[in-house]
Short mmCIF file of C-alpha atoms in Angstrom, two decimals:
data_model
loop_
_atom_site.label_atom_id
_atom_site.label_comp_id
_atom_site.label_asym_id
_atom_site.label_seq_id
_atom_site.Cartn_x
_atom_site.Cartn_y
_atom_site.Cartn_z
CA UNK A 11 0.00 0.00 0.00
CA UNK A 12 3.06 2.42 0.24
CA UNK A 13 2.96 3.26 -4.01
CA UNK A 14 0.47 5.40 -4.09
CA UNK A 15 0.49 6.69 -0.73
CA UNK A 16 4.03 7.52 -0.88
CA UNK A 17 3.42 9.62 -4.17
CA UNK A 18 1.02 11.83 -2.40
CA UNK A 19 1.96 11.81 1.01
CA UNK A 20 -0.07 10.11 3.21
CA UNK A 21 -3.34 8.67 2.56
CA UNK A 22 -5.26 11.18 4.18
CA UNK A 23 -3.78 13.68 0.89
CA UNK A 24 -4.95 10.77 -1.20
CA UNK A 25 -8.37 11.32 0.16
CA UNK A 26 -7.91 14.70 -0.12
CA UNK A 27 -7.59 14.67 -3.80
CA UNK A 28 -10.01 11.99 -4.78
CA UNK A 29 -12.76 14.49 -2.95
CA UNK A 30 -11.59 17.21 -4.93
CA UNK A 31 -11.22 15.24 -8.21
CA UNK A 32 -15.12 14.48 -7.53
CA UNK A 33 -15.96 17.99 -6.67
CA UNK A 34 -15.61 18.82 -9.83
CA UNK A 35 -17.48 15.98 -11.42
CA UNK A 36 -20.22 16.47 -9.52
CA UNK A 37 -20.68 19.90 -10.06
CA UNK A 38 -20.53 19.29 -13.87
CA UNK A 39 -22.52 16.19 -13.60
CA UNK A 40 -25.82 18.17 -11.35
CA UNK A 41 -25.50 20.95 -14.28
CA UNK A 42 -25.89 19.01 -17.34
CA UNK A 43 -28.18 16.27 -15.53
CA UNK A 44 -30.85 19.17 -14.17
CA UNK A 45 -31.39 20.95 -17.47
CA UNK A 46 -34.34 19.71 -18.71
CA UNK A 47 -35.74 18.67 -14.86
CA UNK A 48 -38.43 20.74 -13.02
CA UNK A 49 -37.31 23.18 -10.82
CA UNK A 50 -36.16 21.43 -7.49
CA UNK A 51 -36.98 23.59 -4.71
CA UNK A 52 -36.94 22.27 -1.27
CA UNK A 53 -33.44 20.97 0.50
CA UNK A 54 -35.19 17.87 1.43
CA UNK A 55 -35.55 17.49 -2.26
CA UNK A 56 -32.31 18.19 -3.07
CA UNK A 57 -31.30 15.44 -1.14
CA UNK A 58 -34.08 13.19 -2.18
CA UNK A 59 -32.47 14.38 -5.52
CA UNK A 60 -29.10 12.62 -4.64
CA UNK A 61 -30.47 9.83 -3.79
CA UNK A 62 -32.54 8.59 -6.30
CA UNK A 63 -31.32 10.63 -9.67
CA UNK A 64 -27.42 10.91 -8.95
CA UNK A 65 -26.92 7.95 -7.13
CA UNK A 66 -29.02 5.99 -10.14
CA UNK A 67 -26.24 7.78 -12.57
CA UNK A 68 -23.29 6.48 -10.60
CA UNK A 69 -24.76 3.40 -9.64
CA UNK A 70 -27.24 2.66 -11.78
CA UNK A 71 -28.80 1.76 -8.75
CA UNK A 72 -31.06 4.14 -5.82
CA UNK A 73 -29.63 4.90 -2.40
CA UNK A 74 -31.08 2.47 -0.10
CA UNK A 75 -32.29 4.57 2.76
CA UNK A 76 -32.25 8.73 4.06
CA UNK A 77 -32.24 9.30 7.53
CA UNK A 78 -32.58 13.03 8.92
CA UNK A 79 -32.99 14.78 12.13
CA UNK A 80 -34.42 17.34 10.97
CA UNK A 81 -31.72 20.22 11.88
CA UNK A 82 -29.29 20.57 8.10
CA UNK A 83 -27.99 16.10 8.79
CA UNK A 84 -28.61 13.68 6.29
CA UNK A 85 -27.48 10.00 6.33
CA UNK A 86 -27.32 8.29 3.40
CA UNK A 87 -27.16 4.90 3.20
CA UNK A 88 -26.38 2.23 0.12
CA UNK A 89 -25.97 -1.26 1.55
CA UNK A 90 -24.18 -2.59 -1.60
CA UNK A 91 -21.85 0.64 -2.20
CA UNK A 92 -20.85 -0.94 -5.47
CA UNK A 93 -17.22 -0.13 -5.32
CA UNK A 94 -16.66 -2.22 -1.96
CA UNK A 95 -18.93 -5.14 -3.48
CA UNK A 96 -15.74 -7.10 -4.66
CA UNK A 97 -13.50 -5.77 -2.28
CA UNK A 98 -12.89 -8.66 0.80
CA UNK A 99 -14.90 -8.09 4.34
CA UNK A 100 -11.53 -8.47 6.69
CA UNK A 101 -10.98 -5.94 8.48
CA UNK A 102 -7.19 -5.63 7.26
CA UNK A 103 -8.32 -3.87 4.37
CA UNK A 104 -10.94 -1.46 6.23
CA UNK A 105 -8.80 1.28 5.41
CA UNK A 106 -8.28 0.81 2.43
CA UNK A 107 -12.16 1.01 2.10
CA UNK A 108 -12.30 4.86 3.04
CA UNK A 109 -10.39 5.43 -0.42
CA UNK A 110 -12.56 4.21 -2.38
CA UNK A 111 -15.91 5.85 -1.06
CA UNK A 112 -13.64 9.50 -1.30
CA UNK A 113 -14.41 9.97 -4.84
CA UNK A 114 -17.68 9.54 -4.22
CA UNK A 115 -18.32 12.07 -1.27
CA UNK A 116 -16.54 14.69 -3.47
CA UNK A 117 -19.20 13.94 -6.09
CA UNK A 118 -21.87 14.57 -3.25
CA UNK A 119 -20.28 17.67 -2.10
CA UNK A 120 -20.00 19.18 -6.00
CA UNK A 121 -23.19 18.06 -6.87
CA UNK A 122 -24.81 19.74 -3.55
CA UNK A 123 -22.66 23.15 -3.59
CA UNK A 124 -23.48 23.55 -7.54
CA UNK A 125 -27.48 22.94 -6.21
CA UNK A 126 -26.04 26.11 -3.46
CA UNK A 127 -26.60 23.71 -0.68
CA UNK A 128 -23.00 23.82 0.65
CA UNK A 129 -22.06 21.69 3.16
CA UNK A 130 -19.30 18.67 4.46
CA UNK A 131 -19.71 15.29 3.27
CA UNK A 132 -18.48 12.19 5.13
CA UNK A 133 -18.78 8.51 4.89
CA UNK A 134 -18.46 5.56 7.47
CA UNK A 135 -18.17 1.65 6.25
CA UNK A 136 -19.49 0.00 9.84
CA UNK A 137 -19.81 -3.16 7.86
CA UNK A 138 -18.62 -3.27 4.20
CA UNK A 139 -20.30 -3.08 1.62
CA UNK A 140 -22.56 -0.83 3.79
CA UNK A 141 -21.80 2.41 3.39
CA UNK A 142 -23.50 5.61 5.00
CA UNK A 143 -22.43 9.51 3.72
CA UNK A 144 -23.00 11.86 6.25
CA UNK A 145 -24.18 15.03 5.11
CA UNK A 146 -24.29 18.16 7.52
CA UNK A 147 -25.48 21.29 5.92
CA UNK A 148 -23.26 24.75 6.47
CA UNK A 149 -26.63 26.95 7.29
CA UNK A 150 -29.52 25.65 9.08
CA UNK A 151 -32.36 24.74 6.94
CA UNK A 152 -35.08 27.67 7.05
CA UNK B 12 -33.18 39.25 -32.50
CA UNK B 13 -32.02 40.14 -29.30
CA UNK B 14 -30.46 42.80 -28.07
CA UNK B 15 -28.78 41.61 -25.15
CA UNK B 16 -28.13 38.26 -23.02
CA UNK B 17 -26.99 38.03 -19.74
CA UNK B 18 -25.90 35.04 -17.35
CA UNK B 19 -25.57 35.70 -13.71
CA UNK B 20 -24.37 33.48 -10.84
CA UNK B 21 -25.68 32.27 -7.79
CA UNK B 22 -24.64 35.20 -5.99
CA UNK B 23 -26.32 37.23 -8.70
CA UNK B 24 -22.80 38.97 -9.97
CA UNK B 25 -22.48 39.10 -14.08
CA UNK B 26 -20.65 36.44 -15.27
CA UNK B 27 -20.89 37.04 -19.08
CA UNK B 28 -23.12 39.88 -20.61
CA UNK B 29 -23.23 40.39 -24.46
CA UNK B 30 -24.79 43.42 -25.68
CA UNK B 31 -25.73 44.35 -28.96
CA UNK B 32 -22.83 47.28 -30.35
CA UNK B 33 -25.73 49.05 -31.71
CA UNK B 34 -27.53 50.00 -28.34
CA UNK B 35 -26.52 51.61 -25.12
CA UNK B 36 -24.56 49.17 -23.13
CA UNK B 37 -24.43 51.05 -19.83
CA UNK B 38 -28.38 51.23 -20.22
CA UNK B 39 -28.80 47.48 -21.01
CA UNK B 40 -26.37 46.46 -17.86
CA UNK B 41 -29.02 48.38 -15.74
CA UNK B 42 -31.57 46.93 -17.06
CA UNK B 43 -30.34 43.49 -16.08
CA UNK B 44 -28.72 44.44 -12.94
CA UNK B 45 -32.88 45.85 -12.09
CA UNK B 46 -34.47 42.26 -13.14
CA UNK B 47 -32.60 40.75 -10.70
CA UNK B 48 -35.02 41.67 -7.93
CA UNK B 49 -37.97 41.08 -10.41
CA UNK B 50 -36.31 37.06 -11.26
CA UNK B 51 -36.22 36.67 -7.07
CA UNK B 52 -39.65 37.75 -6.29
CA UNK B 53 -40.76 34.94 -8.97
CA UNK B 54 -38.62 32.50 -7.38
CA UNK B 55 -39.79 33.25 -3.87
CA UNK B 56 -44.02 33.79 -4.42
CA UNK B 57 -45.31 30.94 -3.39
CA UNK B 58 -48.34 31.37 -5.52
CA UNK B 59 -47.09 31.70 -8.80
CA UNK B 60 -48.93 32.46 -12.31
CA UNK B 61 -46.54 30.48 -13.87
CA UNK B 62 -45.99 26.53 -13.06
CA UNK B 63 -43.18 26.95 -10.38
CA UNK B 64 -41.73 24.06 -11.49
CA UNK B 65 -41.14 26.32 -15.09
CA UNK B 66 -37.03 26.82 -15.23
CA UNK B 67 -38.26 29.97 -17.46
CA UNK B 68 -39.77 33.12 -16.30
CA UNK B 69 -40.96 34.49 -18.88
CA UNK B 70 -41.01 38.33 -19.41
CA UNK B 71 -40.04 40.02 -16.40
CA UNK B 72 -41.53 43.36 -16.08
CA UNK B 73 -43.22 45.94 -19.07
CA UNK B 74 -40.59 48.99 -20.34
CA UNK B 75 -41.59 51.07 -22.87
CA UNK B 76 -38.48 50.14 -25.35
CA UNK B 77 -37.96 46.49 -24.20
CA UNK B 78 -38.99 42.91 -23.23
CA UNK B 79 -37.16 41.41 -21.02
CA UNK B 80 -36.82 37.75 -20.52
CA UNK B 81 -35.57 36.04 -17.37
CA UNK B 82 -34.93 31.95 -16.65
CA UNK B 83 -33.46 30.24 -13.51
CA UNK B 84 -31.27 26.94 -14.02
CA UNK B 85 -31.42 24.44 -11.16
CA UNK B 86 -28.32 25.44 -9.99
CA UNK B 87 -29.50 29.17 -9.76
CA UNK B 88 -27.83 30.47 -12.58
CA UNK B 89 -29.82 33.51 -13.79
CA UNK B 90 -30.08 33.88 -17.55
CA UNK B 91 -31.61 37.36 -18.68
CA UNK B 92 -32.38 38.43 -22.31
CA UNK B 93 -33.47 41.63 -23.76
CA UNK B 94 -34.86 42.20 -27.04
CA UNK B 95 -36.12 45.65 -28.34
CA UNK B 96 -39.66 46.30 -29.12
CA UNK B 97 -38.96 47.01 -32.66
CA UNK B 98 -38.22 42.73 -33.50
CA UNK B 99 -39.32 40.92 -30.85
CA UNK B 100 -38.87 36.85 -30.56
CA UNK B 101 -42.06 34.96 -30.43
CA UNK B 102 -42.95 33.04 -27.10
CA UNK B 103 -41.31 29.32 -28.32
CA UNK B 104 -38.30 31.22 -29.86
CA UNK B 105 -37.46 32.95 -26.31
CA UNK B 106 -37.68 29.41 -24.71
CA UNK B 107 -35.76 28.09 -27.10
CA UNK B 108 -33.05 30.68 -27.38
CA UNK B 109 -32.71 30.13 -23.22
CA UNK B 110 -32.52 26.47 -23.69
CA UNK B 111 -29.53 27.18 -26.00
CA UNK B 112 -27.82 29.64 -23.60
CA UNK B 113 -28.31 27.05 -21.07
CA UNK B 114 -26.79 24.41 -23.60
CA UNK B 115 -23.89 26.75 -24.17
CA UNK B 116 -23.28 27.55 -20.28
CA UNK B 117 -23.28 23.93 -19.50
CA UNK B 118 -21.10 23.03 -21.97
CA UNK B 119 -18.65 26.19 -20.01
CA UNK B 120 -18.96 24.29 -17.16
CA UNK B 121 -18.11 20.65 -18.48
CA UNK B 122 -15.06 22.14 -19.55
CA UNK B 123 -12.26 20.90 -16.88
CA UNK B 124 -10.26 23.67 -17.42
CA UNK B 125 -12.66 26.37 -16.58
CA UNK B 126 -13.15 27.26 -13.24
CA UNK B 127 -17.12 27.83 -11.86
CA UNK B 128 -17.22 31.25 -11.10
CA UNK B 129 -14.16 32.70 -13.18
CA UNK B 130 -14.61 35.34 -16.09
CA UNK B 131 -15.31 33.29 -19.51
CA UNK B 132 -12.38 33.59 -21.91
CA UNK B 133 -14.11 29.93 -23.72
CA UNK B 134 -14.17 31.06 -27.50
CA UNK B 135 -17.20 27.68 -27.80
CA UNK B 136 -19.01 29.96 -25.61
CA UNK B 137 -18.82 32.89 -26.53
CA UNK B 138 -19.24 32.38 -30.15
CA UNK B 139 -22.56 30.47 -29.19
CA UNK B 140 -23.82 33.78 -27.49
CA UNK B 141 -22.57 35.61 -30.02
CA UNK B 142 -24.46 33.41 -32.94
CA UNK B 143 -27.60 33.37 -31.15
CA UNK B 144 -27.87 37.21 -30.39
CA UNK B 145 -27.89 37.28 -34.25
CA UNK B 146 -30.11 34.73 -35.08
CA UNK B 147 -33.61 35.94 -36.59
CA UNK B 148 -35.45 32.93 -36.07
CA UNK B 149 -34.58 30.12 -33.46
CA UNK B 150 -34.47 26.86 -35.00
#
């Protein structure tokens, strides 16, 4: 595991620049995906929005459940988080897990700051392959 | 034929305004930088003529020289046109001609090596703008 690493210093800078990598994808991909889509107006919707429509274009597959409390935290969760599908359960290679779920969240955090809901995006793998993305808004819903 | 087109960020700030040579420039700013309370009160009344599920606005407010158009993207990107009274678009060409700015925006932003929020210097782009402010007819 030191090859890559060692390139970019560390793994947490190998995070760091998968989540920005899929910033910008997701930004691109919520601008050319919501052209011809009714106006999407609440945040809950937004969100709903990630779910179902950009999770489907990743994935080809929905997000399996949304959890809120209400006060600007989502939870997202995808129980077959199909890059960790093929990846062994051990937990030697836990890890390794959190890089590939990075790209991801950046793709979250694009898409979300290009629909000007700006906020941080993490992700937990409790028990691979289920994955949950935390989302925690930057302003308090209205 | 229209006389000007504008797109506007989230933040409302001009991100790309093409005027038409022929008219008053400084006029035609104003009159964009003034629709962007009219676009906001249409966003925000919760009991809107229009469907509010419409990305276009549809003319923004009566002057006495121009019609203006105005059209929200998802990602609350403004898009404003003006056109003078003289040749005005017909109702389908104006949605159409917003659908192409929209085209033409998205494509900006597809672009890795433009940055969201930067001034355009995309030559794509801004020919696009600059073919449709000519255009006669919409196709």
């Amino acid at each position: 595991s030191s090859g890559i690493n060692a390139e970019y210093g560390g793994p947490d800078q190998v995070v760091q620049c998968m989540e920005k990598l899929g910033y910008r994808v997701g930004f691109s991909l919520i601008e050319k995906a919501t052209k011809d889509e009714a106006r999407v107006k609440e945040d809950v919707d937004i969100v709903k929005y990630i779910c179902k429509d950009l999770w489907n274009m990743l994935f080809r597959k929905q997000a399996d459940n949304l959890k809120t409390n209400h006060t600007g935290t989502f939870v997202i969760q995808d129980n077959r988080f199909r890059f960790l599908t093929r990846v062994s359960q051990s937990e030697q290679y836990k890890q390794r897990g959190e890089l590939y779920v990075a790209f991801t969240c950046g793709v979250v955090k694009g898409a979300l700051a290009n629909f000007g809901l700006p906020c941080s995006v993490t992700a937990e793998i409790d028990m691979s392959p289920t994955v949950k993305v935390t989302l925690t808004l930057q302003q308090p819903p209205i | 034929m229209a006389v000007c087109i504008a797109v506007l960020t989230k933040d409302n700030c001009p991100l790309y305004i093409a005027c038409d040579p022929n008219e008053d420039s400084l006029k035609l700013h104003f009159l964009v930088h003034t629709s962007i309370d009219v676009i906001e009160e249409k966003l925000n009344s919760a009991t809107a003529a229009n469907d509010p599920r419409d990305l276009y606005l549809g003319q923004l407010y009566p002057n006495e020289d121009y019609r203006i158009y105005g059209y929200v993207t998802n990602t609350k990107i403004k898009i404003v046109v003006i056109e003078s009274i003289s040749n005005p678009l017909k109702d389908g060409d104006a949605r159409q001609l917003f659908s192409k700015v929209h085209g033409a925006y998205i494509k900006l932003v597809c672009n890795p090596f433009y940055s969201p929020g930067s001034p355009v210097t995309s030559q794509p782009f801004l020919s696009s703008v600059a073919s449709l402010m000519r255009a006669k007819t919409i196709a």
